[in-house]
Amino acid sequence: AFAGQDLRQFDERTWRKIRGAQIGFVMQDALGSLDPLRLVGKEIAEPLQLHTDLDRAQRDAKVIELLRAVGVPEPELRARQYPYQLSGGLRQRALIASAIACNPRLLIADEPTTALDVTVQRQVLLLLREKARQKGTAILLITHDMALVSQFCDRVYVMYTGAVVEQGLTADVMSNPQHPYTRGLLSGLPEMVEPGQPLLTIPGQVPNLARLPTGCTFAERCVHAMPVCGERPVLTAINRDEQRKTACWLPQQELSQ
């Protein structure tokens, strides 16, 4: 919807119109994201009040419908409660209900399961995917959990120091990572080591984002660093259909040989 537009030109009023109506947000800290002084039902009703012509009675009915749709038991009761009175899983479901209230075209989920146990994590993610498919909504999932990415995402964009360093279909990236940083992330998964053995880690530290090196920002931590890494690589296609791209000199060197 916003392709080719400079998003910095949008003023606050425009952003208020877009957020909730065309873009929904599910944050990682449900307790911190929900207003502790406002009833859950009032929180969910806010985007409906801002972006629809529903009257108060219709909004209240829609809130109950949304809570029921995301699997919240006793939605009439939960709508009259404060966030602290709900469990972590119920709070996260309330956030999802608020995010999908106006059927946005894009749903941004920022670490939506960080504070939840494994069972509830799966329930929340399956719920997000189900609702997105029902409404035709795209989901942008922001996470550091590569195992979660492999199970949930169609495409993956790996970022380092604020820039995309590898992208492609999830199955391709997970099975054949091209950037050393991606390889490091995948090698650190628990299933990659024998029980009782220490997890593999990427050596070194992330550089100061205020003073990034002029060349490849991963070079100081990379076991494949070469002289050419003194020049920063750009995101370049590494296959014919241009589905796979990486910002690394190593695959480009291998292709040229």
XYZ file of C-alpha atoms in Angstrom:
257
model
C 0.000 0.000 0.000
C 2.916 2.347 0.691
C 5.383 1.184 -1.990
C 7.477 4.005 -3.376
C 6.383 6.486 -0.715
C 8.660 8.218 1.780
C 7.076 7.264 5.098
C 8.792 10.202 6.806
C 6.374 12.507 4.969
C 3.385 11.106 6.852
C 2.292 13.449 9.635
C 0.924 12.304 12.984
C -2.691 12.571 11.854
C -2.016 10.342 8.849
C -0.254 7.770 11.025
C -3.255 7.709 13.383
C -5.487 6.945 10.410
C -3.201 4.165 9.192
C -2.426 2.533 12.526
C -5.252 0.261 13.544
C -7.095 0.645 10.249
C -4.454 -0.631 7.793
C -1.662 -1.728 10.139
C -2.148 -3.665 13.365
C 0.498 -4.156 16.075
C 1.034 -7.015 18.514
C 3.824 -6.136 20.934
C 5.944 -8.537 22.969
C 5.014 -7.200 26.411
C 1.243 -7.442 26.662
C 1.141 -6.178 30.242
C 3.215 -3.124 29.317
C 1.310 -2.529 26.072
C -2.155 -2.530 27.622
C -3.238 0.507 29.641
C -3.288 -0.664 33.297
C -5.981 1.919 34.140
C -8.371 0.979 31.354
C -10.671 -2.015 31.070
C -9.628 -4.582 28.484
C -12.860 -4.077 26.560
C -12.244 -0.326 26.317
C -8.726 -0.971 25.015
C -9.981 -3.257 22.260
C -12.795 -0.854 21.365
C -10.427 2.076 20.750
C -9.533 1.253 17.096
C -13.219 0.612 16.409
C -14.048 4.048 17.804
C -11.312 5.720 15.761
C -11.790 3.935 12.446
C -15.398 2.769 12.179
C -18.896 4.257 12.335
C -20.121 1.759 14.939
C -22.028 3.213 17.871
C -21.151 2.316 21.459
C -23.499 -0.667 21.676
C -22.194 -2.045 18.383
C -18.601 -1.563 19.503
C -19.265 -3.376 22.765
C -20.813 -6.271 20.867
C -17.880 -6.324 18.448
C -15.404 -6.465 21.354
C -17.132 -9.548 22.754
C -17.118 -11.094 19.284
C -13.382 -10.407 18.890
C -12.493 -11.821 22.306
C -14.503 -14.943 21.569
C -12.846 -15.242 18.150
C -9.345 -15.247 19.676
C -10.273 -17.936 22.174
C -10.782 -15.894 25.346
C -13.161 -17.752 27.695
C -15.997 -15.778 29.296
C -15.418 -12.760 27.008
C -18.146 -10.690 28.687
C -16.310 -11.014 32.010
C -12.820 -10.442 30.552
C -13.938 -7.276 28.779
C -14.841 -5.794 32.187
C -11.494 -6.685 33.771
C -8.164 -4.839 33.945
C -5.007 -6.259 32.321
C -3.459 -7.324 35.640
C -6.458 -9.593 36.231
C -5.678 -11.641 33.096
C -3.008 -14.283 32.581
C -0.147 -13.648 30.135
C -1.796 -15.756 27.457
C -5.146 -13.955 27.814
C -3.472 -10.541 27.697
C -1.685 -11.508 24.497
C -4.972 -12.687 23.002
C -6.547 -9.370 23.965
C -3.732 -7.574 22.103
C -4.409 -9.722 19.043
C -8.118 -8.919 19.266
C -7.298 -5.207 19.315
C -4.843 -5.556 16.425
C -7.278 -7.360 14.122
C -10.367 -5.351 15.123
C -10.441 -3.336 11.881
C -9.166 -6.097 9.567
C -5.787 -4.440 8.800
C -3.875 -5.276 5.634
C -0.652 -5.749 7.615
C -0.138 -7.168 11.090
C 3.236 -6.466 12.738
C 4.024 -8.955 15.507
C 7.095 -7.933 17.524
C 8.295 -10.929 19.567
C 4.645 -11.720 20.356
C 5.382 -14.839 22.440
C 8.461 -13.783 24.441
C 6.809 -13.837 27.871
C 4.700 -16.953 27.282
C 5.339 -20.610 28.019
C 5.855 -22.997 25.101
C 2.287 -24.334 25.032
C 0.724 -20.865 25.035
C 3.294 -19.682 22.468
C 2.075 -22.269 19.988
C -1.573 -21.402 20.658
C -0.947 -17.690 20.086
C 1.037 -18.228 16.870
C -1.509 -20.615 15.410
C -4.202 -18.092 16.287
C -2.318 -15.278 14.551
C -1.850 -17.349 11.415
C -5.466 -18.528 11.377
C -6.885 -15.018 11.740
C -4.511 -13.626 9.125
C -5.580 -16.245 6.610
C -9.244 -15.644 7.333
C -8.905 -11.890 6.824
C -6.296 -11.933 4.031
C -3.823 -10.101 6.279
C -0.047 -10.214 5.824
C 2.044 -10.817 8.968
C 5.462 -9.304 9.603
C 6.975 -11.340 12.448
C 9.962 -9.803 14.240
C 11.886 -12.395 16.247
C 15.320 -13.751 17.137
C 13.956 -17.309 17.393
C 15.088 -19.083 14.217
C 13.204 -22.250 15.174
C 10.029 -20.174 15.309
C 10.838 -18.662 11.911
C 11.240 -22.116 10.352
C 7.782 -23.178 11.545
C 5.826 -19.986 10.975
C 7.221 -17.908 8.099
C 7.098 -18.191 4.300
C 9.979 -15.769 3.734
C 12.778 -14.631 6.022
C 14.884 -11.461 6.143
C 17.938 -11.748 8.382
C 19.139 -8.389 9.732
C 22.446 -7.348 11.284
C 23.329 -3.830 12.506
C 20.065 -2.513 11.092
C 20.419 -3.872 7.560
C 19.200 -6.970 5.728
C 22.127 -9.334 5.161
C 20.215 -12.301 3.740
C 16.747 -12.946 2.404
C 14.848 -15.720 0.684
C 12.241 -18.409 1.072
C 12.422 -19.722 4.621
C 13.075 -23.331 3.609
C 15.991 -22.254 1.386
C 17.599 -20.006 3.983
C 17.220 -22.536 6.786
C 18.603 -25.435 4.760
C 21.403 -23.553 3.004
C 22.313 -20.257 4.746
C 24.692 -18.096 2.720
C 25.670 -15.311 5.114
C 28.060 -16.189 7.993
C 25.784 -14.394 10.459
C 22.816 -16.552 9.423
C 24.992 -19.642 9.771
C 25.982 -18.496 13.249
C 22.358 -18.001 14.289
C 21.392 -21.465 13.097
C 24.426 -23.149 14.666
C 23.363 -21.727 18.037
C 20.085 -23.655 18.065
C 19.909 -26.220 20.918
C 19.196 -29.069 18.500
C 22.544 -28.427 16.792
C 24.584 -29.734 19.756
C 24.654 -32.954 21.744
C 22.855 -33.009 25.109
C 25.102 -31.670 27.862
C 27.378 -29.823 25.449
C 27.652 -25.994 25.495
C 25.705 -24.086 22.858
C 27.667 -22.681 19.947
C 28.009 -18.900 19.918
C 29.135 -16.205 17.506
C 32.464 -14.735 18.719
C 32.906 -11.033 19.340
C 30.309 -8.317 19.871
C 27.984 -6.217 17.749
C 29.791 -3.006 16.703
C 28.746 0.401 17.966
C 25.740 1.324 15.815
C 26.664 5.001 16.059
C 30.118 4.316 14.569
C 29.778 1.416 12.177
C 32.896 0.300 10.299
C 33.174 1.393 6.687
C 33.318 -2.185 5.386
C 31.260 -5.256 6.213
C 29.855 -4.734 9.694
C 30.175 -8.459 10.482
C 33.801 -8.797 9.333
C 35.374 -8.600 12.825
C 33.287 -11.586 13.951
C 33.535 -13.580 10.739
C 35.851 -16.572 10.277
C 35.706 -16.037 6.500
C 36.796 -12.369 6.518
C 38.828 -11.387 3.423
C 40.575 -8.201 2.287
C 37.575 -7.337 0.108
C 35.452 -7.162 3.272
C 36.971 -3.720 3.839
C 34.318 -2.597 1.340
C 30.722 -2.956 2.434
C 28.792 -5.486 0.299
C 25.330 -4.700 -1.014
C 22.368 -7.061 -1.019
C 22.873 -9.078 -4.210
C 20.939 -11.911 -5.867
C 22.785 -15.221 -5.744
C 20.434 -17.310 -7.903
C 18.822 -16.885 -11.275
C 15.271 -16.170 -10.142
C 16.599 -13.616 -7.602
C 14.662 -15.227 -4.740
C 17.854 -15.530 -2.700
C 19.917 -12.458 -1.847
C 22.796 -11.843 0.522
C 25.042 -8.959 1.512
C 28.292 -10.921 1.681
C 31.368 -11.168 -0.535
C 31.837 -14.895 0.097
C 28.963 -16.262 -2.053
C 29.796 -13.724 -4.776
C 33.413 -14.882 -4.801
C 32.297 -18.510 -5.055
C 29.924 -17.705 -7.930
C 32.648 -15.925 -9.868
C 35.014 -18.898 -9.679
